[in-house]
Short mmCIF file of C-alpha atoms in Angstrom, two decimals:
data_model
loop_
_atom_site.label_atom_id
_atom_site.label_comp_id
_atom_site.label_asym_id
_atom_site.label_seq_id
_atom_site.Cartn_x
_atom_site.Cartn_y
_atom_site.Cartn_z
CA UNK W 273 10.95 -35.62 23.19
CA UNK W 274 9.93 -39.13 22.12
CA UNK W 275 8.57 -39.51 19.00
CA UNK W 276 6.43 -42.63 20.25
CA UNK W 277 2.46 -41.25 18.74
CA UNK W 278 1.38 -44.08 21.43
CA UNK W 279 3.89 -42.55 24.59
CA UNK W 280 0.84 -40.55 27.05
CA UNK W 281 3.24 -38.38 28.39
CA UNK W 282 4.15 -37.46 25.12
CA UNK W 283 0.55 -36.19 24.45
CA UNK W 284 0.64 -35.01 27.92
CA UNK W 285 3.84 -32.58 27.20
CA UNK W 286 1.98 -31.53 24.03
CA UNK W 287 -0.97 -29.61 25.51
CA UNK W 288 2.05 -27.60 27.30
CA UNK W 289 4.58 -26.40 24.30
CA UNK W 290 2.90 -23.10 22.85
CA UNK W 291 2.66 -23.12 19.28
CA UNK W 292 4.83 -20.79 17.85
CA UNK W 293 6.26 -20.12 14.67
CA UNK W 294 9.90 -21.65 14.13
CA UNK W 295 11.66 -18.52 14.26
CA UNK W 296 11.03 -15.62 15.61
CA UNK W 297 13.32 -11.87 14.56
CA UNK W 298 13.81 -9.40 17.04
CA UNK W 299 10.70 -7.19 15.64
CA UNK W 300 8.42 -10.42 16.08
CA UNK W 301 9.52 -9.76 19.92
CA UNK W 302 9.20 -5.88 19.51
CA UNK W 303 5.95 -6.76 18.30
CA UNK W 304 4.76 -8.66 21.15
CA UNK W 305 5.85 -6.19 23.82
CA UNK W 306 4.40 -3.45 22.41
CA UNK W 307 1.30 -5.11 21.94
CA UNK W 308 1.32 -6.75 25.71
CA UNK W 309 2.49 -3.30 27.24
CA UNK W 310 -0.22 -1.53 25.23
CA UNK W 311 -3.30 -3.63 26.23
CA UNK W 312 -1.81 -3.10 29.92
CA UNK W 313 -2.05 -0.06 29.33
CA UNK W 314 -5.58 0.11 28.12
CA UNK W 315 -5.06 1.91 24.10
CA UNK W 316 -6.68 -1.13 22.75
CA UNK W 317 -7.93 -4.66 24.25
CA UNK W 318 -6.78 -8.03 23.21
CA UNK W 319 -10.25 -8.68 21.65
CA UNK W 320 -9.76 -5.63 19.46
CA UNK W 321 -6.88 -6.98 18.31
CA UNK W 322 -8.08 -10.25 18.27
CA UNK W 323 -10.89 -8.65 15.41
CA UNK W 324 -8.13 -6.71 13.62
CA UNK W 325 -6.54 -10.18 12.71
CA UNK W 326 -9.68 -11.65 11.74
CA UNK W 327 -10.51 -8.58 9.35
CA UNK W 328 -7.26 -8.88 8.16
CA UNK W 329 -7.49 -12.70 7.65
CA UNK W 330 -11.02 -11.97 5.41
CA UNK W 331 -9.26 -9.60 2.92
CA UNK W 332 -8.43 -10.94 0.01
CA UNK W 333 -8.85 -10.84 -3.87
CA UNK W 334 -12.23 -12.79 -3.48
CA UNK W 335 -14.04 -9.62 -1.95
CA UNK W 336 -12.72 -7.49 -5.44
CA UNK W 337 -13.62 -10.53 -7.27
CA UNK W 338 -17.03 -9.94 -6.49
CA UNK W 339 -17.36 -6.39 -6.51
CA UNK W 340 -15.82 -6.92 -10.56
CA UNK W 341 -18.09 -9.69 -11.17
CA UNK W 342 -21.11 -7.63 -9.45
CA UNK W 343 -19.81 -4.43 -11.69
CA UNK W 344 -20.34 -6.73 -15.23
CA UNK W 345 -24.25 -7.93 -14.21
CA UNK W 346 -24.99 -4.55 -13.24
CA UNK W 347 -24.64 -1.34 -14.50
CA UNK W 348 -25.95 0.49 -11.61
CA UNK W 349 -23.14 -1.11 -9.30
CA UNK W 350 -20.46 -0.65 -11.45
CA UNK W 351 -21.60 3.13 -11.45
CA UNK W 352 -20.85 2.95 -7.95
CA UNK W 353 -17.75 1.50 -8.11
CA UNK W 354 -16.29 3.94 -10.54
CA UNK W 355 -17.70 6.78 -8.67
CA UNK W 356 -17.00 6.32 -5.01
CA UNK W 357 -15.43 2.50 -4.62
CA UNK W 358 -14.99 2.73 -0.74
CA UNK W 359 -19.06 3.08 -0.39
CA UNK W 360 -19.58 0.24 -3.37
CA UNK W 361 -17.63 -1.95 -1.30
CA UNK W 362 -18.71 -1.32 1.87
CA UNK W 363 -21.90 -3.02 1.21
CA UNK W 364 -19.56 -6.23 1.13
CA UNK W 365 -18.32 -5.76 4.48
CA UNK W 366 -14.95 -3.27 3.39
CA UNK W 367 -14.18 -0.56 5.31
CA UNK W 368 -11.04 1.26 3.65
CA UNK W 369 -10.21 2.85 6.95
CA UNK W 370 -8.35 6.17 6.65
CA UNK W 371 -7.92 5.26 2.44
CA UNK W 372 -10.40 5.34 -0.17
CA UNK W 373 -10.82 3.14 -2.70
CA UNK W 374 -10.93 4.44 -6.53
CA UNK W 375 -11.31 2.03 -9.32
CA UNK W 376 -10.45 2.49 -12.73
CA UNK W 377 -12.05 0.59 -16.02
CA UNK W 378 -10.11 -1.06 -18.30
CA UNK W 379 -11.52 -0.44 -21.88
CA UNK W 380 -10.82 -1.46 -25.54
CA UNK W 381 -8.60 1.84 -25.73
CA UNK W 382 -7.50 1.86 -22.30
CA UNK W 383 -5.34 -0.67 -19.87
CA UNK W 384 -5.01 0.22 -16.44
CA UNK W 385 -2.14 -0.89 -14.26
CA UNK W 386 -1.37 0.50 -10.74
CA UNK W 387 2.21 0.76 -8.82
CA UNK W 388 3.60 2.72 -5.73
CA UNK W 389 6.68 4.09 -6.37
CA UNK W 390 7.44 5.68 -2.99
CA UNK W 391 5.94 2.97 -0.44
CA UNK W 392 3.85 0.29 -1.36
CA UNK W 393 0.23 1.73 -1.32
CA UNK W 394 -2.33 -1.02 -1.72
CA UNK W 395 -6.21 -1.79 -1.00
CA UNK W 396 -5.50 -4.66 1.68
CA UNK W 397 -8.97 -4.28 3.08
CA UNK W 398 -10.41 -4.98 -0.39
CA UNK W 399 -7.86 -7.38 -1.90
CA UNK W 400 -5.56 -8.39 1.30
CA UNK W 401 -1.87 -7.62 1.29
CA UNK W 402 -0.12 -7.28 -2.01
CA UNK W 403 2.16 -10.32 -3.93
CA UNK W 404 5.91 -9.41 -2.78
CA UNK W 405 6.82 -8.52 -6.17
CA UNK W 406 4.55 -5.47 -6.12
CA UNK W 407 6.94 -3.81 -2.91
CA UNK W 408 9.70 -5.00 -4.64
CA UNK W 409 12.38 -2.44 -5.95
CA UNK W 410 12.14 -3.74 -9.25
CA UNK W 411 8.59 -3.60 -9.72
CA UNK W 412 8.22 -0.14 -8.23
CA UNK W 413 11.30 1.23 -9.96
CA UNK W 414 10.39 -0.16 -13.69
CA UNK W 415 6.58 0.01 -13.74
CA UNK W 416 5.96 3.84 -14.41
CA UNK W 417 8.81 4.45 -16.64
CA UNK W 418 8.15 0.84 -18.83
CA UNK W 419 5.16 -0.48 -18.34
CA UNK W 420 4.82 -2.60 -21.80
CA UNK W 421 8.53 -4.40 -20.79
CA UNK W 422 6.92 -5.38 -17.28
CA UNK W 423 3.44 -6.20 -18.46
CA UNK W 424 5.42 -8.10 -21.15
CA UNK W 425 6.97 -10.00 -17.96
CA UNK W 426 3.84 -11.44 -16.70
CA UNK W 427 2.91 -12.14 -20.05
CA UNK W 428 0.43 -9.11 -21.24
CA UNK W 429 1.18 -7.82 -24.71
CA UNK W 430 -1.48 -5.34 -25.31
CA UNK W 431 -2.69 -4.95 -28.83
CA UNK W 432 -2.16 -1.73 -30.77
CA UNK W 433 -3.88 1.77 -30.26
CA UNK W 434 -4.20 0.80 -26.67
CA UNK W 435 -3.33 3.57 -24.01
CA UNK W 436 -1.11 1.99 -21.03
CA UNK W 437 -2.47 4.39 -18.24
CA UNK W 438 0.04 3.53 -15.22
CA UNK W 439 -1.33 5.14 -12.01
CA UNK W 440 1.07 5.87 -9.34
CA UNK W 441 -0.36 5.53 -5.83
CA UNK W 442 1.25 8.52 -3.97
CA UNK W 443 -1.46 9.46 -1.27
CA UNK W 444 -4.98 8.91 -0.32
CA UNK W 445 -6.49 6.74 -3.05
CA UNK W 446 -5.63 3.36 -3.39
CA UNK W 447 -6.63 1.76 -7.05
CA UNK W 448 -8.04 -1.37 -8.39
CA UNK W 449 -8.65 -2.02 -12.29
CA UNK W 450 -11.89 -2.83 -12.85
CA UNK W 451 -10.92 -5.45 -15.95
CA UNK W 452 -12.59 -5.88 -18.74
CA UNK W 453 -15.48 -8.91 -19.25
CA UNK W 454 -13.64 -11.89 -21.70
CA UNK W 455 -15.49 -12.59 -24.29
CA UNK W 456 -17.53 -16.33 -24.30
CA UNK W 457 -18.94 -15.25 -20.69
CA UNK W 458 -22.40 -13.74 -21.85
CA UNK W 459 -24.22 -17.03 -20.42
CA UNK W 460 -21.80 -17.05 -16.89
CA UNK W 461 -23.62 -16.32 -13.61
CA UNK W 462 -22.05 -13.85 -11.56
CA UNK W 463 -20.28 -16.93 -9.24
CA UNK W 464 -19.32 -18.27 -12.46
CA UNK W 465 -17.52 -15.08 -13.55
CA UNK W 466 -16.18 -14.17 -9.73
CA UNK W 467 -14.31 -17.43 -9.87
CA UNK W 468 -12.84 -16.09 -13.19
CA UNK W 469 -11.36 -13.01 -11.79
CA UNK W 470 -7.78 -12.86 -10.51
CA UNK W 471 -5.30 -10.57 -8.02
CA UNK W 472 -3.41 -9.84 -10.25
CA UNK W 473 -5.95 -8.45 -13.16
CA UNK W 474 -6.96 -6.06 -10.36
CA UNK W 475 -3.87 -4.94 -9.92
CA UNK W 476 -3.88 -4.70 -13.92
CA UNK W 477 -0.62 -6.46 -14.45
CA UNK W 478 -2.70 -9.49 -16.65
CA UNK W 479 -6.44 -9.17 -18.55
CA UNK W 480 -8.91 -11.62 -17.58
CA UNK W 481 -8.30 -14.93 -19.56
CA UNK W 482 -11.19 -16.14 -21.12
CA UNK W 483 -12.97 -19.75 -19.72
CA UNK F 266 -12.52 24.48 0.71
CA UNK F 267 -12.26 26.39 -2.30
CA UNK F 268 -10.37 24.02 -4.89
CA UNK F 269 -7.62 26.06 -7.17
CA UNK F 270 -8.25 23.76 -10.08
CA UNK F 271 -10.77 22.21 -12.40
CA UNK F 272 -10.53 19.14 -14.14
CA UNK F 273 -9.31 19.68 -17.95
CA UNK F 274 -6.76 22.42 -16.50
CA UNK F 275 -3.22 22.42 -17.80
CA UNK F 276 -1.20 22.37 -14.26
CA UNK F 277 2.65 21.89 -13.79
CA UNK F 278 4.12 20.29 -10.85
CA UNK F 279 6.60 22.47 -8.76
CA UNK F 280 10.48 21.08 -9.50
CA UNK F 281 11.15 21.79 -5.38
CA UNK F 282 13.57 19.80 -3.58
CA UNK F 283 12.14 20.39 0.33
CA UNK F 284 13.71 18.11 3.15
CA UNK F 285 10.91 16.02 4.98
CA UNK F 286 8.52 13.83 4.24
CA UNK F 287 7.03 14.46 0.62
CA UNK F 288 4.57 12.31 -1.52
CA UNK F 289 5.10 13.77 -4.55
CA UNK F 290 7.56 11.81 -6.58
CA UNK F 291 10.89 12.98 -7.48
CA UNK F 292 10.25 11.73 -11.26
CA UNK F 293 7.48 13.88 -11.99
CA UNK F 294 8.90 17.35 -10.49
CA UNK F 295 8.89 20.18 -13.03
CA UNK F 296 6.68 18.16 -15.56
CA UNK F 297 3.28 19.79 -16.80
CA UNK F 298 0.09 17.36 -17.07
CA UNK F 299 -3.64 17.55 -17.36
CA UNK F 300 -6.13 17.45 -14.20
CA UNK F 301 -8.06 14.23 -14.45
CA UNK F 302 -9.95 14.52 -11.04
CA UNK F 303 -10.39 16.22 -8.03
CA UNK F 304 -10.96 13.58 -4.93
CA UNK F 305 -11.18 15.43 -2.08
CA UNK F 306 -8.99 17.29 0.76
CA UNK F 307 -6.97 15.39 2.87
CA UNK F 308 -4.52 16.04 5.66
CA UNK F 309 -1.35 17.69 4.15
CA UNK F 310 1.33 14.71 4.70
CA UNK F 311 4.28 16.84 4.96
CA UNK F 312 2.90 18.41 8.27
CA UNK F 313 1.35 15.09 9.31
CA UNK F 314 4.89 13.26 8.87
CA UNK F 315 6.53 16.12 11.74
CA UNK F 316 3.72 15.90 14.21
CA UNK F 317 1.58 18.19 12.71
CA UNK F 318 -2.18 18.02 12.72
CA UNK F 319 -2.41 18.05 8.79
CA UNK F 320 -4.99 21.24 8.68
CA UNK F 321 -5.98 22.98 7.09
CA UNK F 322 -6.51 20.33 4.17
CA UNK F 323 -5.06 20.34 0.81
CA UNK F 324 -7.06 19.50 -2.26
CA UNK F 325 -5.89 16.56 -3.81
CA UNK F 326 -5.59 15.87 -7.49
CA UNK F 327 -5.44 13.28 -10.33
CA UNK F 328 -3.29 14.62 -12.31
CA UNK F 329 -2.15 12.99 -15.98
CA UNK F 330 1.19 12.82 -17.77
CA UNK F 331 2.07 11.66 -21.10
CA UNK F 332 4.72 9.13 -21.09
CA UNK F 333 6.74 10.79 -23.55
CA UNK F 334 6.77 14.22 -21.12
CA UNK F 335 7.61 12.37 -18.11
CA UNK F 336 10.35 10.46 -19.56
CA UNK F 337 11.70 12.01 -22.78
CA UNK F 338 13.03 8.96 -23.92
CA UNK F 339 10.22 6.43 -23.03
CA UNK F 340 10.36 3.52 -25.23
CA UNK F 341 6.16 2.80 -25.33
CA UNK F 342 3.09 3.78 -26.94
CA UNK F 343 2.82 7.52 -27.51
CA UNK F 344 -0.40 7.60 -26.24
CA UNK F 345 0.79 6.16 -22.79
CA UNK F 346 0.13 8.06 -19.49
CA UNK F 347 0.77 8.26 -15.77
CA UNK F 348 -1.69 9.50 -13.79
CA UNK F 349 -0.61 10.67 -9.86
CA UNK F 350 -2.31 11.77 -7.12
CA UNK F 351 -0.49 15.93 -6.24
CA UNK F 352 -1.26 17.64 -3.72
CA UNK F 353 -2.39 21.27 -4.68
CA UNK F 354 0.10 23.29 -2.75
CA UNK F 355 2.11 21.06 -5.24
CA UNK F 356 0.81 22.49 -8.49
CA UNK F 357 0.79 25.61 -10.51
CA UNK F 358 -1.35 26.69 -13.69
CA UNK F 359 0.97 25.98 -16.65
CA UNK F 360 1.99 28.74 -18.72
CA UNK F 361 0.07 31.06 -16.13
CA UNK P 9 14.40 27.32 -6.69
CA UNK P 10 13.81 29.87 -4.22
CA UNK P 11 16.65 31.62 -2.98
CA UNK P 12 17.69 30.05 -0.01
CA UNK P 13 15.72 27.02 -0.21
CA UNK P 14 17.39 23.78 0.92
CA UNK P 15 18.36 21.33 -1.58
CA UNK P 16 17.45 17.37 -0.44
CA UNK P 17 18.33 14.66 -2.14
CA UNK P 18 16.69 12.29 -4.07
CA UNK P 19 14.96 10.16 -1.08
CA UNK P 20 16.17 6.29 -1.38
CA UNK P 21 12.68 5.01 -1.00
CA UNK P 22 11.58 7.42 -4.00
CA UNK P 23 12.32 4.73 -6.61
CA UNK P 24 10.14 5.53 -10.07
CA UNK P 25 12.05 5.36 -12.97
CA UNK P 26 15.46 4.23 -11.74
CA UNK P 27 16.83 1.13 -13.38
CA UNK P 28 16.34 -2.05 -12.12
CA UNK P 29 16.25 -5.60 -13.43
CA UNK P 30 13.54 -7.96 -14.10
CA UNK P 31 10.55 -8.42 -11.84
CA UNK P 32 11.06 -11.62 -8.99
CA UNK P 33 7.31 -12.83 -9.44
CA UNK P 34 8.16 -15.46 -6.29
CA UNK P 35 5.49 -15.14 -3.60
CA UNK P 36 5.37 -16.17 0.15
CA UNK P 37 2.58 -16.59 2.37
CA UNK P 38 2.76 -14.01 5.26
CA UNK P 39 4.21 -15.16 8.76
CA UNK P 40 1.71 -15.01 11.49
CA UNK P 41 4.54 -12.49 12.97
CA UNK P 42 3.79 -10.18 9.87
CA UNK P 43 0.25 -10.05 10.11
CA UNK P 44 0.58 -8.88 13.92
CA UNK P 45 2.48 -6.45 12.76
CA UNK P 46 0.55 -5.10 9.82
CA UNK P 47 -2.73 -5.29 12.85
CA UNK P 48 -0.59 -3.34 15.09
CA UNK P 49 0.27 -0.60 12.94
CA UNK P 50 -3.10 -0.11 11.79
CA UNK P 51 -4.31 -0.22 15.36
CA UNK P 52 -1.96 2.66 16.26
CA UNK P 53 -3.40 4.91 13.57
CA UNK P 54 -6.72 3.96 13.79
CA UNK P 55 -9.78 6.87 14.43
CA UNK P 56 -10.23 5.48 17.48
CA UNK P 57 -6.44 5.57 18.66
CA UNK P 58 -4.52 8.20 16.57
CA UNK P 59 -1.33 7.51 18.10
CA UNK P 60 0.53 7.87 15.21
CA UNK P 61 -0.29 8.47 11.71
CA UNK P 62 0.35 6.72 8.23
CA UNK P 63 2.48 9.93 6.89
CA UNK P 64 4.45 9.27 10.82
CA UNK P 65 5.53 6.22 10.26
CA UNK P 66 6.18 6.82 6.46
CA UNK P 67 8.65 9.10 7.30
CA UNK P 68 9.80 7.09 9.96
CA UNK P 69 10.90 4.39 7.49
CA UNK P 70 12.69 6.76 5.25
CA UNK P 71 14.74 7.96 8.72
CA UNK P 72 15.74 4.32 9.25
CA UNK P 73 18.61 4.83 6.65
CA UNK P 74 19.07 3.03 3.63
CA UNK P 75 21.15 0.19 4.43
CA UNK P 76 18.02 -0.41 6.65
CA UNK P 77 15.50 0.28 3.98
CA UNK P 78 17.17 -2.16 1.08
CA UNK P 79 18.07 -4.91 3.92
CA UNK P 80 15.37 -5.53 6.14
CA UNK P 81 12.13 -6.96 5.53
CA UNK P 82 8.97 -5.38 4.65
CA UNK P 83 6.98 -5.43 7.99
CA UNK P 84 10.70 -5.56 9.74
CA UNK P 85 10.80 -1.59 8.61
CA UNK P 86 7.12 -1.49 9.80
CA UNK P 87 7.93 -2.39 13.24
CA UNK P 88 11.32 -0.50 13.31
CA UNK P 89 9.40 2.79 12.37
CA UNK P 90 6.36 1.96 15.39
CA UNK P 91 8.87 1.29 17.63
CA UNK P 92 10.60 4.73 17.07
CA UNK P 93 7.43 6.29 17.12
CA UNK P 94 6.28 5.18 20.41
CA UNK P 95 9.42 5.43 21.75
CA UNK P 96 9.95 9.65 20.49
CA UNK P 97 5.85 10.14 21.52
CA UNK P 98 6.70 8.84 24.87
CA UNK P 99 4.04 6.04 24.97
CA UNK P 100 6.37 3.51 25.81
CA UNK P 101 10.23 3.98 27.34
CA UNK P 102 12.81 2.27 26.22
CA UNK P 103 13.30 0.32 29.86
CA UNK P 104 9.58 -1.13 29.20
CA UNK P 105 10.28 -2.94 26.32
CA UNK P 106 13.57 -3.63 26.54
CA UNK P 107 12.10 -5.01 29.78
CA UNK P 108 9.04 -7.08 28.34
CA UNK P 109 11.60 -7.99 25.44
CA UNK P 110 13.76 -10.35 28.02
CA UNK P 111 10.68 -11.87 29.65
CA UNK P 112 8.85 -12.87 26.84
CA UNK P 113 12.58 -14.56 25.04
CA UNK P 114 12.73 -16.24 28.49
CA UNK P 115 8.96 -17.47 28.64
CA UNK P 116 9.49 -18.31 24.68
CA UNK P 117 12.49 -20.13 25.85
CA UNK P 118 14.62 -17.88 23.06
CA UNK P 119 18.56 -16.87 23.51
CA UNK P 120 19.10 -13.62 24.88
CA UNK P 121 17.90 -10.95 21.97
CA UNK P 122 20.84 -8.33 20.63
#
């Protein structure tokens, strides 16, 4: 193909190539036939699925950012969120699907942290999909049995008399740590603190860093 | 559904070794905890995995370990704990 | 144990507490390929669908073997276990999409699959 930016059959060819991704693995084809032969079929329409990437595509640790930022202004919300999380967030839009969503509050005796030691149960329609590390063998294998040593990893030493409360996601629920508010934040507004909030403090594996 | 257990109730989890598709971990089989919540009853996953409809549905639990009884020779805090959702077909009163 | 009760082993994917070296904390942004996937699975569990459920194609993965489990990738084993499932539930045969497979390599221009 020429590489001429100026060449009008060049442009011409362009509007023809599909845009694909560089390489593509025999289940990236699997994928596509199933999903082709299924909307033939009628199970789902292309528009459905069309929506299903777009949900996907919203999730991400900006929705729990706001639900934790939301929790420390309010008290009635964060009520909510410790009692039935799926119906806190749904008034941002989240709908956990066939999960539900239970949050847990870090505390000056207690630190949260949350694995999956037989899959890699996570709340992707709160927070998106998980960092690799968290389905990685390592991180599942290590984090219920020695939590300090992997905390200690991604640079969390805990001070003394606090409880490490790993919780292992085995069925229905699927966790996030409500973290604790830094200190210095009293005169943040909630955008202000949302922006402070971070994946990976939900998932309890760091605090909150002060501004 | 009538639930077995109450929050606050000494439970231990049954050291079974059943072929299929089980969600209750391997590590925590035969060890005795606390029950930290009750959250509901939900499809039983062993008869979902084989084609089964799930029902009726189990009562599912939040149950909590210490550290130090789930691994005898855990290296942390004393205090530490693991908290796991069992299924109550699963557990059985301790000492009962 | 119960008398008589069968003795399984230790399940490959069941993986709490077994050693295992420092955590990789290296991330990568997720292919378009494994977000159709990850769409697609939850599309065949959905309420609306129920063509499969979670706990199916749980124990689907933990059939693939574990050569399979420790080498392929994460929404790889996703696929492999849908595939299976519509494949044993008969929503799709095998000459279908082995069928679509080869015409969309060919529109993709791709080599011939395995």
């Amino acid at each position: 193909m020429s590489t001429n930016v100026d060449d009008h059959d060049h442009d011409h060819a362009r509007t023809f190539v599909p845009d694909e991704e560089d390489s593509l693995g025999q289940y990236a084809i699997v994928e596509m036939a199933v999903r082709e032969l299924l909307i033939e079929k009628g199970v789902f329409s292309a528009d459905e699925f069309r929506q299903g990437l777009e949900v996907f595509d919203k999730a991400g640790p900006h929705l729990g950012a706001r639900a934790v930022a939301r929790a420390w202004t309010d008290p009635a919300y964060k009520e909510s969120l410790l009692s039935d999380g799926s119906a806190a967030v749904k008034e941002f839009g989240v709908d956990m699907n066939l999960t539900e969503l239970y949050v847990v509050e870090n505390t000056p005796r207690v630190h949260n942290v949350i694995v999956c030691t037989l899959c890699s149960c996570y709340p992707k329609p709160l927070l998106g999909a998980p960092p690799d590390w968290y389905k990685s063998r390592n991180y599942r294998s290590r984090m219920v049995r020695e939590p300090r040593a992997v905390l200690a990893e991604f640079g969390t030493t805990l001070p003394d008399g606090v409880e490490v409360r790993v919780h292992d996601s085995t069925a229905t629920m699927r966790y996030m740590v409500l973290p604790m508010r830094p200190e210095g934040t009293a005169d943040l507004t909630r955008e202000q603190l949302e922006a402070l909030v971070n994946r990976d403090a939900m998932i309890g594996v760091t605090v909150v860093p002060a501004p | 559904m009538t639930a077995r257990f109450a929050v606050g109730d000494r439970v231990r989890v049954d050291d079974r070794t059943p072929p299929g598709h089980i969600r209750t971990p391997w590590y925590i089989r035969g060890k005795s905890g606390v029950v930290a919540d009750m959250v509901g009853a939900f499809a039983d996953p062993e008869d979902s995995a084989r084609g089964g409809d799930g029902l009726p549905e189990r009562p599912l639990y939040r149950v909590r370990f210490r550290q130090t009884v789930a691994w005898p020779d855990y290296a942390g805090d004393g205090r530490d704990t693991v908290d796991i959702e069992i299924f109550e077909h699963w557990l059985e009163p301790e000492s009962g | 144990m119960a008398d008589g009760e069968e003795k399984t082993p230790r399940g490959y994917h069941d993986l709490g507490g077994l050693p295992a070296g420092p955590v990789d904390r290296s991330e990568h942004v997720l292919e378009p390929w494994e977000k159709r996937v990850d769409v697609l699975c939850g599309i065949l569990v959905d309420r609306k669908r129920r063509l499969m459920t979670i706990d199916e194609r749980r124990d689907a993965i933990e059939g693939l073997g574990e050569d399979a489990y420790n080498s392929m990738k994460y929404y790889e084993l996703w696929m492999a276990a849908a595939l299976k499932l519509v494949l044993d539930k008969g929503i799709l045969t095998r000459d279908e999409i082995d069928g679509r497979v080869d015409e969309i390599r060919a529109r993709l221009g791709l080599e011939a699959g395995p």
